[in-house]
Amino acid sequence: MKLIKKTNIKFKLGVLFFILCASIAVLGYKSINISEQNKETLKVVHSKSQTVLSLQDRIITPLYRLREISQSLVMAPNGQIRVNIEKNLNILITKLDKEFETFSSSNIQLVQMWKNYKNLIEDTKKYLKEEFEEGAYVNVTTSSRMQFHLLVNTLLEMQSKSLNNATLAYNEAVLKSKEIKIEIIASLVIILLFAIVVGWFITSNIINSIYIVQKGLSDFFNYLNHRKKKVEEIKLNTKDEFYQMTTMINQNVANIQRNIEQNEALIKNATKVLQNIKGGNLGTRLSEHTNNKALNELKSMINDMIDNLEIKIQEEISKRLEQEQLLIQQSKLASMGEMIGNIAHQWRQPLAQISAIHMNMKVTYDFNKFTKEYLDTKIKEANKLTSYMSQTISDFQNFFKPQGEKEEFSIQKACQEAYFIVESSLKYHGIEVYFDIKEDINVFGYKNEYSQVILNILSNAKDILLERQIENPKINIEIKNGENYAIVKIHDNAGGIKENIIDKIFDPYFTTRYKTQGTGIGLYMSKNIIERNMNGYINVKNVDNGALFTIKVAKN
């Protein structure tokens, strides 16, 4: 295993390739060897078989033919036929002499049997020449016959032995084939096991190196994305290409980490300097250094900018001192115009309600239903409206005075007081208002200004419901306690605000009505009251079939 770790990947793959080639070579050699051995075995079996067939074709079959001719010679009816038969007999004997000569050195007994049989045939021929046919017949059927069978039996025994030798050779070949198969299977198993073991060690070493490098790179990318912890050095026990690669990666990662730390130090330094500038301190400069050329240029630029800024500030102070009196006068005029515009906007509706009260009183008087209690009620309503109109002036004066005092007040009460101002007008126009008070909350802020915001949103909702002639007009006011804010939601069913203007409704002087009906300052002032004076938020969105205003004010 240590040797594998110390070698390079090229050598490891070369080892695997060598094992593959060696395996193929061994299997090829074994296959060729088996083929050669089978060829030799087949030669032996073929030789033995040929011996059997040769013995049959060359000797045994001709012997039977010779026996048949010798019998035909004895049984021939005349001398002419015997002459022809004897010629064939002599030819066959000559042929067999040549065949038996092959056994003259290996089997003398067999040759002698052949000679004895041949002599008996000569005796038969002699008897026939002497016309002693009875002697010839007796010789053929007795002595010659016995000698023939003795010779043939000896030849058959030889044939049987040759056949047994062929069988033994075949059986031996079969056994050798089985042995070779076992040897091949054993070789395959050994080679396969060896290849698996060596391959496992090599591949596990490579895969482990890849995993370690992958984990190191993953930690580095996490560091780049989250800066959670410093990246540890990638460590490998091998001496291959992965070791060389990890060495390069570790060097680059170390350089990158060092550069990132320098860059962050410079950015923190720049942030601190900018905070000092924001606080009015221009005496500090950027001092950190980094290898990042762009950040170094930025550092020089910021330091130069601070130097130039000090000079320009002194110049601007001198210029602004000259313009201060003019700006103060313009500010006063602008505040006065803004206050008058808002008062006019807020007074228009209360005046209309007072006029409506007067008309109601006249109609009641005309129908002889005018009573003292009715008069007192209407006088109280008119007084509340006039008080509100007077209070509006004070509220707007307080809005433009930073020294206005805050107080703790109930959100529910502030909303109900705002609703009371327009209650008569809403009921007159058939607009239903529903309060959904989940939980009342006390907050610290400007109560009258908060009520003015609620009143402004209710008035706008009433105007749009009447303008669009909505059937069954409704306004829902929901009061609930949030995690950090007291929340009021005001929802109408007037069809919502057009998408192309919904982002503009809090802009100053933006209005969808004629100048005689509004100045467009109400929602702008409402946003300033909530977000600037009461540390809250106000927004609007279209939900269902109307607009939903959400007012959030920070709790105590």
Coordinates of C-alpha atoms in Angstrom, one line a residue:
M1 CA 0.0 0.0 0.0
K2 CA 2.9 2.4 0.8
L3 CA 4.4 1.7 -2.6
I4 CA 1.1 2.6 -4.3
K5 CA 0.9 5.9 -2.4
K6 CA 4.5 6.8 -3.4
T7 CA 4.0 6.1 -7.2
N8 CA 2.3 8.5 -9.7
I9 CA -1.0 7.9 -11.3
K10 CA 0.6 7.1 -14.7
F11 CA 2.6 4.2 -13.1
K12 CA -0.6 3.0 -11.3
L13 CA -2.5 2.9 -14.5
G14 CA 0.5 1.3 -16.2
V15 CA 0.4 -1.5 -13.5
L16 CA -3.3 -2.1 -14.2
F17 CA -2.6 -2.2 -17.9
F18 CA 0.3 -4.6 -17.4
I19 CA -1.9 -6.9 -15.3
L20 CA -4.5 -6.8 -18.1
C21 CA -1.9 -7.6 -20.8
A22 CA -0.3 -10.3 -18.6
S23 CA -3.8 -11.9 -18.0
I24 CA -4.5 -11.9 -21.7
A25 CA -1.0 -13.3 -22.5
V26 CA -1.4 -16.1 -19.9
L27 CA -4.8 -17.0 -21.2
G28 CA -3.5 -16.9 -24.8
Y29 CA -0.6 -19.1 -23.9
K30 CA -2.9 -21.5 -22.1
S31 CA -5.2 -21.6 -25.1
I32 CA -2.3 -22.3 -27.5
N33 CA -0.9 -24.9 -25.2
I34 CA -4.3 -26.7 -25.0
S35 CA -4.6 -26.5 -28.7
E36 CA -1.1 -28.1 -29.2
Q37 CA -1.8 -30.8 -26.6
N38 CA -5.1 -31.6 -28.2
K39 CA -3.3 -31.8 -31.5
E40 CA -0.8 -34.3 -30.2
T41 CA -3.5 -36.3 -28.5
L42 CA -5.5 -36.4 -31.7
K43 CA -2.3 -37.6 -33.5
V44 CA -1.9 -40.5 -31.0
V45 CA -5.6 -41.4 -31.2
H46 CA -5.5 -41.1 -35.0
S47 CA -2.3 -43.3 -35.2
K48 CA -3.8 -46.0 -33.0
S49 CA -7.0 -45.9 -35.0
Q50 CA -5.0 -46.1 -38.3
T51 CA -3.2 -49.1 -37.0
V52 CA -6.5 -50.9 -36.3
L53 CA -7.8 -50.0 -39.7
S54 CA -4.5 -50.8 -41.5
L55 CA -4.4 -54.2 -39.9
Q56 CA -8.0 -54.8 -41.0
D57 CA -7.5 -53.6 -44.5
R58 CA -3.9 -54.9 -45.2
I59 CA -4.0 -58.4 -43.6
I60 CA -7.2 -59.6 -42.0
T61 CA -9.5 -58.9 -45.0
P62 CA -7.0 -60.3 -47.6
L63 CA -6.6 -63.4 -45.3
Y64 CA -10.3 -64.0 -45.5
R65 CA -10.2 -63.5 -49.2
L66 CA -7.2 -66.0 -49.4
R67 CA -9.2 -68.5 -47.4
E68 CA -12.1 -68.1 -49.7
I69 CA -10.0 -68.5 -52.9
S70 CA -8.2 -71.6 -51.5
Q71 CA -11.6 -73.2 -50.8
S72 CA -12.7 -72.2 -54.4
L73 CA -9.5 -73.9 -55.7
V74 CA -10.5 -77.2 -54.1
M75 CA -14.1 -76.9 -55.3
A76 CA -13.2 -75.9 -58.9
P77 CA -14.8 -78.4 -61.4
N78 CA -11.9 -78.5 -64.0
G79 CA -8.3 -77.7 -64.4
Q80 CA -8.7 -74.5 -66.5
I81 CA -10.7 -72.8 -63.7
R82 CA -8.1 -74.0 -61.2
V83 CA -5.4 -72.4 -63.2
N84 CA -7.2 -69.0 -63.1
I85 CA -8.0 -69.3 -59.4
E86 CA -4.4 -70.3 -58.6
K87 CA -3.1 -67.2 -60.4
N88 CA -5.3 -65.0 -58.1
L89 CA -4.2 -67.1 -55.2
N90 CA -0.5 -66.6 -55.9
I91 CA -1.0 -62.8 -56.3
L92 CA -2.8 -62.5 -53.0
I93 CA -0.1 -64.7 -51.3
T94 CA 2.7 -62.4 -52.7
K95 CA 0.8 -59.3 -51.4
L96 CA 0.4 -60.9 -48.0
D97 CA 4.1 -61.9 -47.9
K98 CA 5.0 -58.2 -48.2
E99 CA 2.6 -57.3 -45.4
F100 CA 3.8 -59.9 -43.0
E101 CA 7.4 -58.9 -43.7
T102 CA 6.7 -55.7 -41.7
F103 CA 6.2 -58.0 -38.6
S104 CA 9.5 -59.9 -39.2
S105 CA 11.3 -58.0 -36.4
S106 CA 8.4 -57.2 -34.1
N107 CA 6.3 -60.4 -34.1
I108 CA 8.3 -63.5 -35.4
Q109 CA 5.6 -65.8 -34.1
L110 CA 3.0 -64.2 -36.3
V111 CA 5.2 -64.5 -39.3
Q112 CA 5.8 -68.1 -38.5
M113 CA 2.0 -68.7 -38.3
W114 CA 1.7 -67.1 -41.7
K115 CA 4.4 -69.3 -43.2
N116 CA 2.7 -72.4 -41.7
Y117 CA -0.6 -71.4 -43.2
K118 CA 1.0 -70.6 -46.6
N119 CA 2.7 -74.1 -46.5
L120 CA -0.7 -75.7 -46.0
I121 CA -2.0 -73.9 -49.0
E122 CA 1.0 -75.2 -51.0
D123 CA 0.1 -78.7 -49.8
T124 CA -3.4 -78.2 -51.1
K125 CA -2.1 -77.1 -54.4
K126 CA 0.3 -80.1 -54.5
Y127 CA -2.6 -82.5 -53.8
L128 CA -4.6 -81.0 -56.6
K129 CA -1.7 -81.3 -59.0
E130 CA -1.4 -85.0 -58.1
E131 CA -5.2 -85.2 -58.6
F132 CA -5.5 -86.2 -55.0
E133 CA -8.7 -84.2 -54.5
E134 CA -9.7 -85.9 -51.4
G135 CA -6.4 -85.0 -49.7
A136 CA -6.7 -81.4 -50.8
Y137 CA -10.3 -81.2 -49.5
V138 CA -9.2 -82.8 -46.1
N139 CA -6.3 -80.4 -45.9
V140 CA -8.4 -77.3 -46.6
T141 CA -11.1 -78.3 -44.1
T142 CA -8.9 -79.5 -41.3
S143 CA -5.2 -78.4 -40.9
S144 CA -5.5 -75.4 -43.2
R145 CA -8.7 -74.3 -41.5
M146 CA -7.2 -74.6 -38.0
Q147 CA -4.1 -72.7 -39.0
F148 CA -6.2 -70.0 -40.6
H149 CA -8.2 -69.5 -37.5
L150 CA -5.1 -69.5 -35.3
L151 CA -3.6 -66.8 -37.6
V152 CA -6.8 -64.7 -37.7
N153 CA -7.3 -64.9 -34.0
T154 CA -3.8 -63.7 -33.4
L155 CA -4.4 -60.8 -35.8
L156 CA -7.7 -60.0 -34.1
E157 CA -6.0 -60.0 -30.7
M158 CA -3.4 -57.5 -32.1
Q159 CA -6.3 -55.4 -33.5
S160 CA -8.0 -55.5 -30.2
K161 CA -4.9 -54.3 -28.4
S162 CA -4.5 -51.5 -30.9
L163 CA -8.1 -50.5 -30.4
N164 CA -7.6 -50.6 -26.6
N165 CA -4.5 -48.4 -27.0
A166 CA -6.6 -45.9 -29.0
T167 CA -9.3 -45.9 -26.3
L168 CA -6.6 -45.4 -23.6
A169 CA -5.1 -42.5 -25.6
Y170 CA -8.6 -40.9 -25.9
N171 CA -9.3 -41.4 -22.2
E172 CA -6.0 -39.9 -21.3
A173 CA -6.7 -37.0 -23.6
V174 CA -10.0 -36.4 -21.8
L175 CA -8.3 -36.5 -18.4
K176 CA -5.7 -34.0 -19.6
S177 CA -8.4 -31.8 -21.0
K178 CA -10.1 -31.7 -17.6
E179 CA -6.9 -31.0 -15.9
I180 CA -6.2 -28.2 -18.3
K181 CA -9.7 -26.7 -17.7
I182 CA -9.1 -26.8 -14.0
E183 CA -5.7 -25.2 -14.5
I184 CA -7.2 -22.5 -16.7
I185 CA -10.0 -21.8 -14.2
A186 CA -7.5 -21.7 -11.3
S187 CA -5.3 -19.3 -13.3
L188 CA -8.3 -17.1 -14.2
V189 CA -9.4 -17.0 -10.5
I190 CA -5.8 -16.2 -9.3
I191 CA -5.4 -13.5 -12.0
L192 CA -8.8 -12.1 -11.3
L193 CA -8.3 -12.0 -7.6
F194 CA -4.9 -10.4 -8.0
A195 CA -6.3 -7.9 -10.5
I196 CA -9.2 -7.1 -8.1
V197 CA -6.9 -6.6 -5.1
V198 CA -4.3 -4.5 -6.9
G199 CA -7.0 -2.6 -8.8
W200 CA -8.9 -1.9 -5.6
F201 CA -5.9 -0.6 -3.8
I202 CA -5.0 1.6 -6.8
T203 CA -8.6 2.9 -7.5
S204 CA -9.3 3.4 -3.8
N205 CA -6.1 5.4 -3.5
I206 CA -7.1 7.6 -6.5
I207 CA -10.7 8.0 -5.4
N208 CA -9.6 8.9 -1.8
S209 CA -7.3 11.5 -3.3
I210 CA -10.1 12.9 -5.4
Y211 CA -12.4 13.0 -2.4
I212 CA -9.9 14.8 -0.2
V213 CA -9.2 17.4 -3.0
Q214 CA -13.0 17.8 -3.6
K215 CA -13.6 18.4 0.1
G216 CA -10.8 20.9 0.3
L217 CA -12.1 22.8 -2.7
S218 CA -15.7 22.7 -1.3
D219 CA -14.4 24.2 2.0
F220 CA -12.6 26.9 0.1
F221 CA -15.7 27.8 -1.9
N222 CA -17.7 27.9 1.3
Y223 CA -15.1 30.2 2.7
L224 CA -15.4 32.5 -0.3
N225 CA -19.2 32.5 -0.1
H226 CA -19.7 32.7 3.7
R227 CA -16.3 33.6 5.3
K228 CA -17.3 31.2 8.2
K229 CA -13.9 29.7 8.9
K230 CA -10.4 29.6 7.6
V231 CA -9.7 26.9 5.0
E232 CA -7.5 24.1 6.3
E233 CA -4.6 22.9 4.1
I234 CA -5.4 19.9 1.9
K235 CA -3.2 17.0 3.0
L236 CA -2.4 13.8 1.0
N237 CA -0.2 10.9 1.9
T238 CA 0.5 10.1 -1.8
K239 CA 3.3 11.3 -4.0
D240 CA 1.4 11.2 -7.3
E241 CA 0.0 14.0 -9.5
F242 CA -2.8 14.6 -6.9
Y243 CA -0.1 15.5 -4.4
Q244 CA 1.4 18.0 -6.9
M245 CA -2.0 19.4 -7.6
T246 CA -2.9 19.8 -3.9
T247 CA 0.4 21.6 -3.3
M248 CA -0.5 24.1 -6.0
I249 CA -4.0 24.4 -4.7
N250 CA -2.8 25.0 -1.1
Q251 CA -0.4 27.7 -2.3
N252 CA -3.1 29.5 -4.3
V253 CA -5.7 29.1 -1.5
A254 CA -3.2 30.6 1.0
N255 CA -2.5 33.5 -1.3
I256 CA -6.2 34.1 -2.0
Q257 CA -7.0 34.0 1.8
R258 CA -4.2 36.4 2.5
N259 CA -5.5 38.8 -0.2
I260 CA -9.1 38.4 1.0
E261 CA -8.0 39.3 4.6
Q262 CA -6.1 42.3 3.3
N263 CA -9.0 43.4 1.2
E264 CA -11.5 43.0 4.1
A265 CA -9.1 44.9 6.4
L266 CA -8.9 47.7 3.8
I267 CA -12.7 47.7 3.4
K268 CA -13.2 47.8 7.2
N269 CA -10.7 50.7 7.3
A270 CA -12.6 52.5 4.5
T271 CA -16.0 51.9 6.3
K272 CA -14.5 53.4 9.5
V273 CA -13.2 56.4 7.7
L274 CA -16.5 56.9 5.9
Q275 CA -18.3 56.7 9.3
N276 CA -15.9 59.4 10.7
I277 CA -16.7 61.5 7.6
K278 CA -20.4 61.0 8.2
G279 CA -19.9 62.2 11.8
G280 CA -18.0 65.2 10.6
N281 CA -14.5 64.0 11.3
L282 CA -12.3 64.5 8.2
G283 CA -9.0 63.9 10.0
T284 CA -8.6 60.1 9.3
R285 CA -7.2 58.5 6.2
L286 CA -7.1 55.0 4.8
S287 CA -3.9 53.2 5.9
E288 CA -4.3 49.5 5.2
H289 CA -2.5 48.0 2.2
T290 CA -3.6 45.2 -0.2
N291 CA -2.3 43.4 -3.2
N292 CA -5.5 44.3 -5.1
K293 CA -4.5 47.0 -7.6
A294 CA -8.1 48.3 -7.9
L295 CA -8.6 48.6 -4.1
N296 CA -5.3 50.4 -3.8
E297 CA -6.4 52.8 -6.4
L298 CA -9.7 53.2 -4.6
K299 CA -7.7 53.8 -1.3
S300 CA -5.7 56.6 -3.0
M301 CA -8.9 58.1 -4.5
I302 CA -10.7 58.1 -1.2
N303 CA -7.8 59.8 0.6
D304 CA -7.5 62.4 -2.2
M305 CA -11.3 62.9 -2.1
I306 CA -11.2 63.5 1.7
D307 CA -8.4 66.1 1.2
N308 CA -10.4 67.8 -1.5
L309 CA -13.6 67.5 0.6
E310 CA -12.0 69.5 3.4
I311 CA -11.1 72.3 1.1
K312 CA -14.6 72.3 -0.6
I313 CA -16.4 72.2 2.8
Q314 CA -14.6 75.4 3.9
E315 CA -15.5 77.0 0.6
E316 CA -19.2 75.9 0.9
I317 CA -19.4 77.1 4.5
S318 CA -18.4 80.6 3.4
K319 CA -20.9 80.5 0.5
R320 CA -23.8 79.2 2.7
L321 CA -23.3 81.8 5.3
E322 CA -24.1 84.4 2.7
Q323 CA -27.3 82.5 1.6
E324 CA -28.5 81.6 5.1
Q325 CA -30.7 84.6 5.6
L326 CA -32.3 84.1 2.2
L327 CA -32.9 80.4 2.8
I328 CA -34.5 81.0 6.2
Q329 CA -37.0 83.5 4.7
Q330 CA -37.8 81.1 1.9
S331 CA -38.3 78.2 4.4
K332 CA -40.7 80.3 6.4
L333 CA -42.8 81.1 3.3
A334 CA -42.8 77.5 2.1
S335 CA -43.9 76.3 5.5
M336 CA -46.6 78.8 5.6
G337 CA -47.9 77.9 2.2
E338 CA -47.8 74.2 3.0
M339 CA -49.7 74.8 6.3
I340 CA -52.3 76.9 4.6
G341 CA -52.8 74.3 1.8
N342 CA -53.2 71.5 4.3
I343 CA -55.6 73.5 6.5
A344 CA -57.7 74.3 3.4
H345 CA -57.7 70.6 2.5
Q346 CA -58.7 69.5 6.0
W347 CA -61.3 72.2 6.5
R348 CA -63.2 71.6 3.2
Q349 CA -65.0 68.5 4.4
P350 CA -65.8 69.7 8.0
L351 CA -67.3 72.9 6.5
A352 CA -69.5 70.7 4.2
Q353 CA -70.6 68.7 7.2
I354 CA -71.5 71.9 9.1
S355 CA -73.5 73.0 6.1
A356 CA -75.2 69.6 6.0
I357 CA -76.1 70.0 9.7
H358 CA -77.7 73.4 9.0
M359 CA -79.7 71.9 6.1
N360 CA -80.8 69.0 8.3
M361 CA -81.9 71.4 11.0
K362 CA -84.0 73.4 8.5
V363 CA -85.7 70.3 7.1
T364 CA -86.4 69.1 10.6
Y365 CA -87.9 72.5 11.5
D366 CA -90.0 72.5 8.3
F367 CA -91.5 69.1 9.3
N368 CA -92.3 70.3 12.8
K369 CA -89.9 67.8 14.4
F370 CA -87.5 70.4 15.7
T371 CA -86.9 69.9 19.5
K372 CA -84.6 71.2 22.1
E373 CA -82.8 67.8 22.4
Y374 CA -82.3 67.7 18.6
L375 CA -81.0 71.3 18.6
D376 CA -78.5 70.5 21.4
T377 CA -77.3 67.4 19.5
K378 CA -76.7 69.3 16.3
I379 CA -75.1 72.2 18.1
K380 CA -72.7 69.7 19.7
E381 CA -71.9 68.1 16.4
A382 CA -71.2 71.5 14.9
N383 CA -69.0 72.5 17.9
K384 CA -67.0 69.3 17.5
L385 CA -66.4 70.1 13.8
T386 CA -65.4 73.6 14.6
S387 CA -63.2 72.4 17.4
Y388 CA -61.6 69.9 15.1
M389 CA -61.1 72.7 12.5
S390 CA -59.4 74.8 15.2
Q391 CA -57.4 71.8 16.4
T392 CA -56.2 71.2 12.9
I393 CA -54.4 74.5 12.9
S394 CA -52.7 73.6 16.1
D395 CA -51.8 70.1 14.9
F396 CA -50.2 71.5 11.7
Q397 CA -48.3 74.0 13.8
N398 CA -47.1 71.2 16.0
F399 CA -46.1 69.2 13.0
F400 CA -43.7 71.9 11.9
K401 CA -42.4 72.5 15.4
P402 CA -39.7 69.9 16.4
Q403 CA -40.3 70.8 20.1
G404 CA -43.8 69.2 20.0
E405 CA -44.4 66.9 23.0
K406 CA -45.4 63.2 22.6
E407 CA -47.9 61.4 24.8
E408 CA -49.1 57.9 25.4
F409 CA -52.5 57.2 23.8
S410 CA -54.8 54.4 22.8
I411 CA -54.8 53.4 19.1
Q412 CA -58.5 52.4 19.3
K413 CA -59.5 55.7 20.8
A414 CA -57.5 57.7 18.2
C415 CA -59.2 55.8 15.4
Q416 CA -62.7 56.2 16.9
E417 CA -62.2 59.9 17.4
A418 CA -61.2 60.3 13.8
Y419 CA -64.2 58.3 12.7
F420 CA -66.5 60.5 14.8
I421 CA -65.5 63.5 12.8
V422 CA -66.9 62.1 9.6
E423 CA -69.5 59.8 11.1
S424 CA -72.4 61.9 10.1
S425 CA -71.2 62.4 6.6
L426 CA -70.5 58.6 6.2
K427 CA -74.0 57.7 7.5
Y428 CA -75.6 60.3 5.3
H429 CA -74.1 58.7 2.2
G430 CA -74.9 55.2 3.3
I431 CA -71.3 54.1 3.9
E432 CA -71.0 51.4 6.5
V433 CA -67.9 51.4 8.7
Y434 CA -66.9 48.2 10.6
F435 CA -64.4 48.1 13.5
D436 CA -62.5 44.8 14.0
I437 CA -60.6 45.4 17.3
K438 CA -58.5 42.3 18.0
E439 CA -56.5 44.0 20.7
D440 CA -56.1 47.7 21.7
I441 CA -52.5 49.0 22.1
N442 CA -51.1 52.1 23.8
V443 CA -48.3 53.8 21.9
F444 CA -46.2 56.9 22.5
G445 CA -46.5 59.6 20.0
Y446 CA -48.6 62.5 18.6
K447 CA -52.2 61.5 19.2
N448 CA -53.8 64.3 17.1
E449 CA -51.5 63.8 14.2
Y450 CA -52.2 60.1 14.2
S451 CA -56.0 60.8 14.3
Q452 CA -55.5 63.2 11.4
V453 CA -53.9 60.4 9.4
I454 CA -56.8 58.0 10.1
L455 CA -59.3 60.8 9.2
N456 CA -57.5 61.6 6.0
I457 CA -57.6 57.9 4.8
L458 CA -61.3 57.6 5.8
S459 CA -62.1 60.9 4.0
N460 CA -60.3 59.7 0.8
A461 CA -62.1 56.3 1.0
K462 CA -65.5 58.1 1.3
D463 CA -64.7 60.4 -1.6
I464 CA -63.7 57.5 -3.9
L465 CA -66.7 55.4 -2.9
L466 CA -69.0 58.3 -3.8
E467 CA -67.2 59.2 -6.9
R468 CA -67.4 55.6 -8.3
Q469 CA -71.0 55.2 -7.0
I470 CA -70.2 51.8 -5.3
E471 CA -73.3 49.8 -4.3
N472 CA -73.2 48.8 -0.6
P473 CA -70.1 50.9 0.2
K474 CA -68.1 49.6 3.1
I475 CA -65.0 50.6 5.1
N476 CA -63.3 48.0 7.4
I477 CA -61.0 49.2 10.2
E478 CA -58.9 46.4 11.8
I479 CA -56.8 47.1 14.9
K480 CA -54.3 44.4 16.1
N481 CA -51.1 44.0 18.1
G482 CA -48.0 43.0 16.1
E483 CA -44.7 41.8 17.3
N484 CA -43.0 45.2 17.2
Y485 CA -45.8 47.5 16.0
A486 CA -49.4 48.5 16.6
I487 CA -51.1 47.8 13.3
V488 CA -54.2 49.5 11.8
K489 CA -55.6 48.3 8.5
I490 CA -58.2 50.3 6.6
H491 CA -59.9 48.5 3.7
D492 CA -62.6 49.8 1.4
N493 CA -64.5 48.2 -1.5
A494 CA -64.1 51.0 -4.0
G495 CA -62.3 48.9 -6.6
G496 CA -58.7 49.7 -5.6
I497 CA -56.1 52.2 -7.0
K498 CA -55.0 52.1 -10.6
E499 CA -51.7 50.2 -10.9
N500 CA -50.0 53.1 -12.9
I501 CA -50.5 55.6 -10.0
I502 CA -50.5 53.4 -6.8
D503 CA -46.7 54.2 -6.3
K504 CA -47.4 57.9 -6.6
I505 CA -50.2 58.5 -4.2
F506 CA -47.9 59.5 -1.3
D507 CA -46.0 62.0 -3.5
P508 CA -46.6 65.7 -2.6
Y509 CA -49.4 67.4 -4.5
F510 CA -50.4 64.3 -6.4
T511 CA -54.1 64.0 -6.7
T512 CA -56.6 62.3 -9.1
R513 CA -59.3 65.0 -8.4
Y514 CA -59.7 68.6 -9.4
K515 CA -57.9 71.3 -7.6
T516 CA -61.2 72.5 -6.1
Q517 CA -61.7 69.0 -4.5
G518 CA -58.2 68.4 -3.2
T519 CA -54.5 69.6 -3.2
G520 CA -52.9 66.2 -3.1
I521 CA -51.0 67.0 0.2
G522 CA -53.1 64.8 2.6
L523 CA -51.4 61.4 2.0
Y524 CA -48.0 63.0 1.7
M525 CA -48.5 64.7 5.1
S526 CA -49.9 61.4 6.5
K527 CA -46.7 59.5 5.4
N528 CA -44.5 62.2 7.0
I529 CA -46.5 62.1 10.2
I530 CA -46.3 58.3 10.6
E531 CA -42.8 57.7 9.3
R532 CA -40.9 60.8 10.4
N533 CA -42.7 61.8 13.6
M534 CA -43.9 58.4 14.9
N535 CA -41.2 56.0 13.7
G536 CA -43.7 53.9 11.8
Y537 CA -44.7 52.8 8.3
I538 CA -47.6 53.4 6.0
N539 CA -48.3 51.7 2.7
V540 CA -51.1 50.7 0.4
K541 CA -51.9 47.8 -1.9
N542 CA -54.9 46.5 -3.8
V543 CA -56.6 43.5 -2.3
D544 CA -59.9 41.8 -3.3
N545 CA -62.1 44.6 -4.6
G546 CA -60.5 47.6 -2.9
A547 CA -57.5 49.4 -1.5
L548 CA -55.8 48.4 1.8
F549 CA -53.9 51.0 3.8
T550 CA -51.7 49.6 6.5
I551 CA -50.4 51.9 9.3
K552 CA -47.7 50.5 11.6
V553 CA -46.5 52.5 14.7
A554 CA -43.7 51.3 17.0
K555 CA -44.9 50.2 20.4
N556 CA -43.6 51.5 23.7

